[in-house]
């Protein structure tokens, strides 16, 4: 079996396709939320079906309909009036996913696990599986010019069972999760079936919950599980949670399951050494995600510079402050101490001052009150991050756990005297302790 960690990129909107097309071959797959598929169905179909030759997955996003439905409403202009309604993409998704989901929107009542009776489970699973298997093909069939290609479209690389958020260790949530997983596993044989364990991160400190997951998920017959612990942030969460997460990954993989982290970073990549199959995240964000916050913030935050040594993003000014002490005077020094990726080499060619281009800002419009990062600067930061993430993956593939931990230790020594960086690197100590 191939033990290299898989890196699966989550496409958050169609606008991100350029990153994916450019670096596509370096990724092991791509995952798209069904709401994004619905928002840009034609373009997504042509990307997945033709342009991008990569394994792909469609996340059915069923959990959204079990959360506060206000999260998928927005103010919309209709006949010169502003009304508050469900977003078009989610409305369309609900009707594609079947009655349970469209009914939730019609009655304005979110789905509760106690309303999912055992007699409904088979239909729900059939509908959600069919959506993933056929949605892209359907889009090709609609188009006179492309319909002949419909049969040659590659199939999804795996199918997800319907899933809902598990807020606590309650019997009913768990029963529904297990029923949806095992029923989906029975429907599909040809391609892998995955459940999504989407739960509160507090459950990572609940030994009984972890044991239950390790013992019961493998019995459902799924091939693997995608973990999503709401608000689980590798950079800030305490050791106890990291250890719980590691135990869960190890236990599930020892039972023969593929294990993915739906929103993970370098720590999750390292867990490949104890059984993690792969991770996914967005093109410059999404290494953590809160279930309740369905959409990202309205204004995209600044994309900071990913400091490869620390596996974390820092402001450009904070990094520049270290140049003197580290004796970084020439571009060559920068490549040696910081990063020598193709983006950094392209940005910092003649002078170390050029590093500022990663943080370049301007007033977006004459009316703007505050400066914001230029799209070009954000793009540089994202490409530099993705290239480094690919490097991290390769580093982990070719080294053992001991060497990986030693490297983290060396890094801490290297940066120990730089106050701002060192003070913001405490995750490295927690990671080492959790990995022991
Ligand atoms: Zn770089």
Tab-separated table of C-alpha atoms and ligand atoms in Angstrom:
chain	number	residue	atom	x	y	z
A	1	UNK	CA	0.000	0.000	0.000
A	2	UNK	CA	1.115	3.517	-0.785
A	3	UNK	CA	1.940	5.182	2.523
A	4	UNK	CA	2.496	8.693	1.257
A	5	UNK	CA	0.049	11.165	2.759
A	6	UNK	CA	-2.588	12.300	0.301
A	7	UNK	CA	-3.109	15.996	-0.188
A	8	UNK	CA	-6.612	16.757	-1.365
A	9	UNK	CA	-7.419	20.349	-2.163
A	10	UNK	CA	-10.794	21.761	-1.298
A	11	UNK	CA	-12.082	24.165	-3.895
A	12	UNK	CA	-14.044	26.856	-2.087
A	13	UNK	CA	-15.230	28.695	-5.175
A	14	UNK	CA	-14.813	28.441	-8.891
A	15	UNK	CA	-12.525	31.505	-8.800
A	16	UNK	CA	-9.847	29.279	-7.233
A	17	UNK	CA	-9.511	27.070	-10.263
A	18	UNK	CA	-6.318	28.766	-11.507
A	19	UNK	CA	-4.333	27.556	-8.495
A	20	UNK	CA	-5.691	24.090	-8.964
A	21	UNK	CA	-5.042	23.954	-12.695
A	22	UNK	CA	-1.505	25.242	-12.235
A	23	UNK	CA	-0.458	22.885	-9.424
A	24	UNK	CA	-3.015	20.165	-10.126
A	25	UNK	CA	-0.616	17.332	-10.821
A	26	UNK	CA	1.048	17.850	-7.441
A	27	UNK	CA	-2.202	17.197	-5.594
A	28	UNK	CA	-3.722	13.788	-5.016
A	29	UNK	CA	-7.260	14.930	-5.572
A	30	UNK	CA	-9.743	17.684	-5.310
A	31	UNK	CA	-12.891	17.982	-3.248
A	32	UNK	CA	-15.743	20.343	-4.010
A	33	UNK	CA	-18.663	21.212	-1.781
A	34	UNK	CA	-22.002	20.459	-3.426
A	35	UNK	CA	-23.034	24.091	-2.864
A	36	UNK	CA	-20.128	25.190	-5.083
A	37	UNK	CA	-21.164	22.604	-7.676
A	38	UNK	CA	-24.685	24.062	-7.642
A	39	UNK	CA	-23.492	27.676	-7.791
A	40	UNK	CA	-21.364	27.066	-10.891
A	41	UNK	CA	-22.563	23.747	-12.254
A	42	UNK	CA	-21.513	24.134	-15.898
A	43	UNK	CA	-18.040	25.472	-15.167
A	44	UNK	CA	-17.437	22.898	-12.428
A	45	UNK	CA	-18.540	20.081	-14.704
A	46	UNK	CA	-16.142	21.138	-17.419
A	47	UNK	CA	-13.308	21.511	-14.880
A	48	UNK	CA	-13.865	18.102	-13.264
A	49	UNK	CA	-15.001	16.237	-16.320
A	50	UNK	CA	-12.482	17.484	-18.840
A	51	UNK	CA	-9.802	20.007	-17.892
A	52	UNK	CA	-8.522	18.585	-14.652
A	53	UNK	CA	-7.278	15.040	-14.788
A	54	UNK	CA	-7.409	14.422	-11.053
A	55	UNK	CA	-9.431	12.166	-8.758
A	56	UNK	CA	-12.316	14.199	-7.399
A	57	UNK	CA	-14.907	14.024	-4.655
A	58	UNK	CA	-18.166	15.888	-4.171
A	59	UNK	CA	-18.934	16.700	-0.551
A	60	UNK	CA	-22.737	16.482	-0.293
A	61	UNK	CA	-22.764	19.112	2.516
A	62	UNK	CA	-25.818	17.500	4.121
A	63	UNK	CA	-24.837	18.817	7.577
A	64	UNK	CA	-25.800	22.336	6.497
A	65	UNK	CA	-29.488	21.398	6.613
A	66	UNK	CA	-29.092	20.229	10.205
A	67	UNK	CA	-27.603	23.559	11.331
A	68	UNK	CA	-29.315	26.898	11.932
A	69	UNK	CA	-30.843	27.597	8.503
A	70	UNK	CA	-30.240	31.318	8.902
A	71	UNK	CA	-26.648	30.493	7.948
A	72	UNK	CA	-27.719	29.788	4.351
A	73	UNK	CA	-29.984	32.808	3.929
A	74	UNK	CA	-28.992	36.158	2.496
A	75	UNK	CA	-30.538	39.480	1.519
A	76	UNK	CA	-31.531	39.277	-2.125
A	77	UNK	CA	-32.867	41.839	-4.547
A	78	UNK	CA	-36.155	40.845	-6.211
A	79	UNK	CA	-38.186	43.324	-8.240
A	80	UNK	CA	-36.507	46.294	-6.591
A	81	UNK	CA	-37.216	44.922	-3.125
A	82	UNK	CA	-34.761	43.348	-0.728
A	83	UNK	CA	-35.989	40.068	0.644
A	84	UNK	CA	-34.308	37.527	2.863
A	85	UNK	CA	-34.268	34.102	1.294
A	86	UNK	CA	-32.233	30.909	1.068
A	87	UNK	CA	-29.209	31.219	-1.176
A	88	UNK	CA	-29.810	29.938	-4.661
A	89	UNK	CA	-27.048	27.320	-4.472
A	90	UNK	CA	-28.471	25.744	-1.309
A	91	UNK	CA	-32.034	25.848	-2.610
A	92	UNK	CA	-30.938	24.028	-5.693
A	93	UNK	CA	-28.874	21.579	-3.624
A	94	UNK	CA	-31.805	20.808	-1.323
A	95	UNK	CA	-34.008	19.855	-4.239
A	96	UNK	CA	-31.223	17.755	-5.786
A	97	UNK	CA	-30.578	15.916	-2.491
A	98	UNK	CA	-34.188	14.826	-2.071
A	99	UNK	CA	-37.256	15.215	0.045
A	100	UNK	CA	-35.729	15.351	3.529
A	101	UNK	CA	-33.650	18.340	2.479
A	102	UNK	CA	-36.138	20.243	0.333
A	103	UNK	CA	-38.708	19.753	3.058
A	104	UNK	CA	-36.389	21.358	5.616
A	105	UNK	CA	-36.254	24.531	3.536
A	106	UNK	CA	-39.964	24.520	2.762
A	107	UNK	CA	-40.951	24.170	6.403
A	108	UNK	CA	-38.069	26.391	7.562
A	109	UNK	CA	-37.134	23.710	10.073
A	110	UNK	CA	-33.654	22.297	10.252
A	111	UNK	CA	-33.202	18.523	10.263
A	112	UNK	CA	-32.893	16.953	13.711
A	113	UNK	CA	-31.555	13.388	14.083
A	114	UNK	CA	-34.699	12.372	16.003
A	115	UNK	CA	-36.703	13.164	12.856
A	116	UNK	CA	-34.709	10.684	10.789
A	117	UNK	CA	-36.670	7.475	11.295
A	118	UNK	CA	-35.055	4.196	10.393
A	119	UNK	CA	-37.600	3.704	7.597
A	120	UNK	CA	-36.259	6.848	5.858
A	121	UNK	CA	-32.567	5.998	5.972
A	122	UNK	CA	-32.343	3.944	2.772
A	123	UNK	CA	-34.015	6.637	0.632
A	124	UNK	CA	-31.843	9.396	2.102
A	125	UNK	CA	-28.674	7.414	1.373
A	126	UNK	CA	-29.810	6.478	-2.148
A	127	UNK	CA	-30.547	10.105	-2.982
A	128	UNK	CA	-27.298	11.475	-1.565
A	129	UNK	CA	-25.229	8.768	-3.294
A	130	UNK	CA	-26.980	9.316	-6.620
A	131	UNK	CA	-26.307	13.006	-6.400
A	132	UNK	CA	-22.554	12.416	-6.043
A	133	UNK	CA	-22.450	9.795	-8.780
A	134	UNK	CA	-24.539	11.604	-11.369
A	135	UNK	CA	-24.548	15.352	-10.843
A	136	UNK	CA	-21.577	16.147	-13.110
A	137	UNK	CA	-22.738	13.785	-15.833
A	138	UNK	CA	-26.208	15.332	-15.699
A	139	UNK	CA	-24.700	18.726	-16.423
A	140	UNK	CA	-22.983	17.390	-19.547
A	141	UNK	CA	-26.188	15.764	-20.753
A	142	UNK	CA	-27.980	19.110	-20.569
A	143	UNK	CA	-25.638	20.642	-23.077
A	144	UNK	CA	-26.189	19.905	-26.777
A	145	UNK	CA	-22.510	20.365	-27.558
A	146	UNK	CA	-21.142	18.265	-24.715
A	147	UNK	CA	-23.701	15.553	-24.180
A	148	UNK	CA	-21.737	13.029	-26.205
A	149	UNK	CA	-18.900	13.276	-23.716
A	150	UNK	CA	-21.124	12.468	-20.741
A	151	UNK	CA	-20.167	8.798	-20.692
A	152	UNK	CA	-16.464	9.476	-20.734
A	153	UNK	CA	-16.490	11.618	-17.590
A	154	UNK	CA	-14.454	10.025	-14.825
A	155	UNK	CA	-16.446	8.928	-11.816
A	156	UNK	CA	-16.004	10.377	-8.314
A	157	UNK	CA	-13.068	8.796	-6.457
A	158	UNK	CA	-15.242	7.987	-3.465
A	159	UNK	CA	-18.729	8.507	-2.111
A	160	UNK	CA	-19.659	10.137	1.204
A	161	UNK	CA	-22.526	8.966	3.322
A	162	UNK	CA	-24.984	11.684	4.383
A	163	UNK	CA	-23.774	13.287	7.626
A	164	UNK	CA	-24.869	15.717	10.311
A	165	UNK	CA	-23.087	17.528	13.092
A	166	UNK	CA	-22.688	15.574	16.338
A	167	UNK	CA	-22.640	18.169	19.145
A	168	UNK	CA	-22.265	15.768	22.086
A	169	UNK	CA	-21.900	12.114	22.971
A	170	UNK	CA	-25.621	11.460	22.634
A	171	UNK	CA	-27.148	8.154	21.673
A	172	UNK	CA	-29.522	9.448	19.000
A	173	UNK	CA	-26.883	11.405	17.025
A	174	UNK	CA	-24.618	8.390	17.053
A	175	UNK	CA	-27.342	5.958	16.020
A	176	UNK	CA	-28.209	8.084	12.994
A	177	UNK	CA	-24.528	8.491	12.057
A	178	UNK	CA	-23.983	4.709	12.170
A	179	UNK	CA	-27.205	3.960	10.263
A	180	UNK	CA	-26.368	6.421	7.470
A	181	UNK	CA	-22.804	5.047	7.214
A	182	UNK	CA	-23.713	1.368	7.117
A	183	UNK	CA	-26.616	1.850	4.719
A	184	UNK	CA	-24.437	3.819	2.283
A	185	UNK	CA	-21.747	1.149	2.511
A	186	UNK	CA	-24.311	-1.459	1.436
A	187	UNK	CA	-25.458	0.574	-1.598
A	188	UNK	CA	-22.058	0.995	-3.218
A	189	UNK	CA	-19.432	-1.616	-4.027
A	190	UNK	CA	-17.423	-0.295	-6.961
A	191	UNK	CA	-15.903	2.775	-5.326
A	192	UNK	CA	-14.826	3.537	-1.759
A	193	UNK	CA	-17.481	4.730	0.687
A	194	UNK	CA	-16.541	7.234	3.393
A	195	UNK	CA	-18.401	8.445	6.432
A	196	UNK	CA	-17.817	11.937	7.719
A	197	UNK	CA	-17.433	12.119	11.476
A	198	UNK	CA	-18.401	15.729	11.992
A	199	UNK	CA	-18.408	16.466	15.706
A	200	UNK	CA	-17.576	18.927	18.439
A	201	UNK	CA	-13.872	18.990	19.285
A	202	UNK	CA	-14.718	18.616	22.990
A	203	UNK	CA	-15.413	14.958	22.165
A	204	UNK	CA	-11.692	14.460	21.576
A	205	UNK	CA	-11.217	14.539	25.350
A	206	UNK	CA	-13.959	11.953	25.874
A	207	UNK	CA	-12.258	8.555	25.990
A	208	UNK	CA	-15.583	6.711	25.852
A	209	UNK	CA	-16.519	8.510	22.632
A	210	UNK	CA	-13.158	7.768	21.032
A	211	UNK	CA	-13.418	4.070	21.925
A	212	UNK	CA	-16.945	3.911	20.583
A	213	UNK	CA	-15.812	5.465	17.299
A	214	UNK	CA	-12.850	3.077	16.960
A	215	UNK	CA	-15.018	0.036	17.735
A	216	UNK	CA	-18.177	0.844	15.829
A	217	UNK	CA	-17.244	2.722	12.649
A	218	UNK	CA	-15.290	-0.217	11.145
A	219	UNK	CA	-18.368	-2.429	11.614
A	220	UNK	CA	-20.435	-0.241	9.277
A	221	UNK	CA	-18.505	-1.525	6.266
A	222	UNK	CA	-17.252	1.877	5.098
A	223	UNK	CA	-13.791	2.018	3.545
A	224	UNK	CA	-12.757	5.044	5.491
A	225	UNK	CA	-13.719	8.053	7.503
A	226	UNK	CA	-13.184	11.782	7.086
A	227	UNK	CA	-12.782	13.460	10.458
A	228	UNK	CA	-14.057	16.959	11.018
A	229	UNK	CA	-13.907	18.215	14.573
A	230	UNK	CA	-15.465	21.643	14.629
A	231	UNK	CA	-12.974	24.347	15.673
A	232	UNK	CA	-10.148	21.801	15.960
A	233	UNK	CA	-7.191	24.049	15.202
A	234	UNK	CA	-3.833	22.302	15.291
A	235	UNK	CA	-2.064	25.580	15.945
A	236	UNK	CA	-3.980	26.602	19.055
A	237	UNK	CA	-5.693	23.594	20.589
A	238	UNK	CA	-4.167	22.060	23.710
A	239	UNK	CA	-2.166	18.864	23.905
A	240	UNK	CA	-5.007	16.837	25.380
A	241	UNK	CA	-7.105	17.329	22.219
A	242	UNK	CA	-4.164	16.627	19.937
A	243	UNK	CA	-3.546	13.364	21.797
A	244	UNK	CA	-7.201	12.360	21.594
A	245	UNK	CA	-7.157	13.069	17.881
A	246	UNK	CA	-4.004	11.036	17.404
A	247	UNK	CA	-5.467	8.078	19.358
A	248	UNK	CA	-8.580	8.181	17.202
A	249	UNK	CA	-6.606	8.244	13.942
A	250	UNK	CA	-4.328	5.444	15.105
A	251	UNK	CA	-7.220	3.285	16.342
A	252	UNK	CA	-9.303	3.670	13.196
A	253	UNK	CA	-6.387	2.995	10.874
A	254	UNK	CA	-5.373	-0.093	12.841
A	255	UNK	CA	-8.836	-1.423	12.132
A	256	UNK	CA	-8.065	-1.084	8.439
A	257	UNK	CA	-9.892	2.155	7.656
A	258	UNK	CA	-8.580	5.002	5.542
A	259	UNK	CA	-8.559	8.122	7.716
A	260	UNK	CA	-8.612	11.718	6.462
A	261	UNK	CA	-8.757	15.054	8.203
A	262	UNK	CA	-11.270	17.241	6.325
A	263	UNK	CA	-9.517	20.391	7.594
A	264	UNK	CA	-5.937	19.700	8.577
A	265	UNK	CA	-2.413	21.135	8.435
A	266	UNK	CA	1.128	19.955	9.093
A	267	UNK	CA	0.284	18.126	12.348
A	268	UNK	CA	-2.299	16.010	10.518
A	269	UNK	CA	0.201	15.363	7.729
A	270	UNK	CA	2.692	14.040	10.305
A	271	UNK	CA	-0.016	11.721	11.629
A	272	UNK	CA	0.435	9.891	8.339
A	273	UNK	CA	3.219	8.099	10.199
A	274	UNK	CA	0.685	6.545	12.565
A	275	UNK	CA	-2.078	5.895	10.053
A	276	UNK	CA	-3.575	9.111	8.628
A	277	UNK	CA	-4.273	8.531	4.934
A	278	UNK	CA	-4.521	12.166	3.947
A	279	UNK	CA	-5.684	15.676	4.628
A	280	UNK	CA	-7.644	18.328	2.826
A	281	UNK	CA	-7.774	22.117	3.054
A	282	UNK	CA	-8.380	25.123	0.852
A	283	UNK	CA	-5.914	26.988	-1.319
A	284	UNK	CA	-4.787	29.325	1.435
A	285	UNK	CA	-7.125	28.693	4.348
A	286	UNK	CA	-9.345	25.983	5.746
A	287	UNK	CA	-6.912	24.113	7.956
A	288	UNK	CA	-9.651	24.418	10.570
A	289	UNK	CA	-13.377	24.973	10.288
A	290	UNK	CA	-16.254	25.779	12.567
A	291	UNK	CA	-19.377	23.802	11.632
A	292	UNK	CA	-21.757	26.597	12.616
A	293	UNK	CA	-20.152	29.128	10.345
A	294	UNK	CA	-21.198	27.816	6.970
A	295	UNK	CA	-19.793	30.585	4.799
A	296	UNK	CA	-16.448	32.250	5.345
A	297	UNK	CA	-16.288	35.864	6.559
A	298	UNK	CA	-17.725	38.393	4.046
A	299	UNK	CA	-14.378	40.108	3.473
A	300	UNK	CA	-11.550	37.707	2.881
A	301	UNK	CA	-8.927	38.224	5.590
A	302	UNK	CA	-5.341	39.090	4.724
A	303	UNK	CA	-3.433	36.093	3.415
A	304	UNK	CA	-0.295	36.098	5.533
A	305	UNK	CA	3.079	34.655	4.612
A	306	UNK	CA	3.448	30.989	5.559
A	307	UNK	CA	6.693	30.547	7.444
A	308	UNK	CA	7.779	27.054	6.355
A	309	UNK	CA	9.946	26.394	9.436
A	310	UNK	CA	7.107	27.126	11.859
A	311	UNK	CA	4.266	25.723	9.679
A	312	UNK	CA	2.222	28.809	10.458
A	313	UNK	CA	1.434	32.169	8.827
A	314	UNK	CA	2.964	35.427	10.010
A	315	UNK	CA	2.610	39.076	9.047
A	316	UNK	CA	5.210	40.365	6.625
A	317	UNK	CA	6.415	42.959	9.165
A	318	UNK	CA	6.955	40.323	11.857
A	319	UNK	CA	9.132	38.332	9.517
A	320	UNK	CA	11.089	41.372	8.317
A	321	UNK	CA	11.966	42.161	11.934
A	322	UNK	CA	14.031	38.973	12.038
A	323	UNK	CA	16.160	39.769	8.994
A	324	UNK	CA	18.840	41.739	10.901
A	325	UNK	CA	19.336	39.226	13.679
A	326	UNK	CA	19.409	36.345	11.245
A	327	UNK	CA	21.837	38.230	9.039
A	328	UNK	CA	19.554	38.019	6.052
A	329	UNK	CA	21.035	40.674	3.806
A	330	UNK	CA	20.892	39.279	0.280
A	331	UNK	CA	18.246	37.316	-1.613
A	332	UNK	CA	20.559	34.330	-1.308
A	333	UNK	CA	20.441	34.565	2.504
A	334	UNK	CA	16.656	34.633	2.278
A	335	UNK	CA	16.548	31.486	0.156
A	336	UNK	CA	18.838	29.742	2.649
A	337	UNK	CA	17.039	30.747	5.861
A	338	UNK	CA	13.425	31.263	4.846
A	339	UNK	CA	12.260	29.817	1.570
A	340	UNK	CA	13.688	29.110	-1.835
A	341	UNK	CA	10.473	28.209	-3.636
A	342	UNK	CA	9.900	29.424	-7.158
A	343	UNK	CA	7.530	32.170	-5.958
A	344	UNK	CA	9.974	33.586	-3.396
A	345	UNK	CA	12.779	33.467	-5.944
A	346	UNK	CA	10.589	35.316	-8.410
A	347	UNK	CA	9.546	38.001	-5.906
A	348	UNK	CA	12.922	38.519	-4.188
A	349	UNK	CA	15.307	38.832	-7.065
A	350	UNK	CA	17.632	41.761	-6.447
A	351	UNK	CA	16.924	43.043	-3.013
A	352	UNK	CA	15.638	41.743	0.274
A	353	UNK	CA	13.270	44.740	0.427
A	354	UNK	CA	11.228	43.016	-2.276
A	355	UNK	CA	9.872	40.676	0.417
A	356	UNK	CA	7.339	43.477	1.113
A	357	UNK	CA	5.518	42.461	-2.054
A	358	UNK	CA	3.919	39.611	-0.094
A	359	UNK	CA	2.171	42.215	2.038
A	360	UNK	CA	1.527	44.883	-0.610
A	361	UNK	CA	-1.675	46.844	0.075
A	362	UNK	CA	-3.719	49.649	-1.454
A	363	UNK	CA	-7.089	51.373	-1.238
A	364	UNK	CA	-9.293	49.030	-3.252
A	365	UNK	CA	-11.619	51.879	-4.360
A	366	UNK	CA	-11.472	55.668	-3.934
A	367	UNK	CA	-14.163	55.279	-1.252
A	368	UNK	CA	-12.279	52.630	0.751
A	369	UNK	CA	-11.513	53.759	4.278
A	370	UNK	CA	-8.898	51.115	4.939
A	371	UNK	CA	-6.132	49.651	2.858
A	372	UNK	CA	-6.408	46.014	1.873
A	373	UNK	CA	-3.992	43.465	0.482
A	374	UNK	CA	-3.654	43.561	-3.292
A	375	UNK	CA	-4.966	40.483	-5.115
A	376	UNK	CA	-1.466	39.928	-6.515
A	377	UNK	CA	0.065	39.855	-3.023
A	378	UNK	CA	-2.603	37.442	-1.785
A	379	UNK	CA	-1.942	35.250	-4.803
A	380	UNK	CA	1.819	35.183	-4.098
A	381	UNK	CA	1.154	34.150	-0.482
A	382	UNK	CA	-1.217	31.391	-1.590
A	383	UNK	CA	1.097	29.912	-4.201
A	384	UNK	CA	4.068	30.060	-1.820
A	385	UNK	CA	1.937	28.260	0.801
A	386	UNK	CA	0.715	25.555	-1.577
A	387	UNK	CA	4.213	24.868	-2.879
A	388	UNK	CA	5.440	24.536	0.699
A	389	UNK	CA	2.563	22.256	1.629
A	390	UNK	CA	3.563	20.000	-1.271
A	391	UNK	CA	7.167	20.077	0.003
A	392	UNK	CA	5.989	19.172	3.505
A	393	UNK	CA	4.128	16.230	2.098
A	394	UNK	CA	7.238	15.043	0.284
A	395	UNK	CA	9.366	15.524	3.396
A	396	UNK	CA	6.981	13.404	5.438
A	397	UNK	CA	6.852	10.724	2.757
A	398	UNK	CA	10.606	10.271	2.809
A	399	UNK	CA	11.405	10.544	6.540
A	400	UNK	CA	10.544	8.587	9.664
A	401	UNK	CA	8.688	10.036	12.643
A	402	UNK	CA	11.869	10.417	14.693
A	403	UNK	CA	13.537	12.557	12.013
A	404	UNK	CA	10.391	14.638	11.555
A	405	UNK	CA	10.235	15.400	15.292
A	406	UNK	CA	13.957	16.184	15.400
A	407	UNK	CA	13.480	18.656	12.593
A	408	UNK	CA	10.762	20.451	14.575
A	409	UNK	CA	13.145	20.604	17.503
A	410	UNK	CA	15.952	22.065	15.384
A	411	UNK	CA	13.573	24.674	14.040
A	412	UNK	CA	12.618	25.760	17.552
A	413	UNK	CA	16.267	26.277	18.363
A	414	UNK	CA	16.835	28.242	15.186
A	415	UNK	CA	13.978	30.650	15.954
A	416	UNK	CA	14.235	30.611	19.748
A	417	UNK	CA	15.747	34.106	20.004
A	418	UNK	CA	13.230	35.839	17.781
A	419	UNK	CA	10.645	36.916	20.289
A	420	UNK	CA	7.584	37.376	18.078
A	421	UNK	CA	8.118	34.144	16.202
A	422	UNK	CA	9.082	32.110	19.275
A	423	UNK	CA	6.125	33.386	21.273
A	424	UNK	CA	3.839	32.277	18.455
A	425	UNK	CA	5.381	28.855	18.027
A	426	UNK	CA	4.135	27.079	21.141
A	427	UNK	CA	2.211	24.639	18.923
A	428	UNK	CA	5.540	23.035	17.991
A	429	UNK	CA	6.110	21.917	21.594
A	430	UNK	CA	2.535	20.641	21.876
A	431	UNK	CA	2.885	18.708	18.620
A	432	UNK	CA	6.085	17.043	19.798
A	433	UNK	CA	4.504	16.025	23.102
A	434	UNK	CA	1.380	14.707	21.414
A	435	UNK	CA	3.421	12.673	18.926
A	436	UNK	CA	5.516	10.942	21.591
B	1	LIG	ZN1	8.472	30.534	-0.907
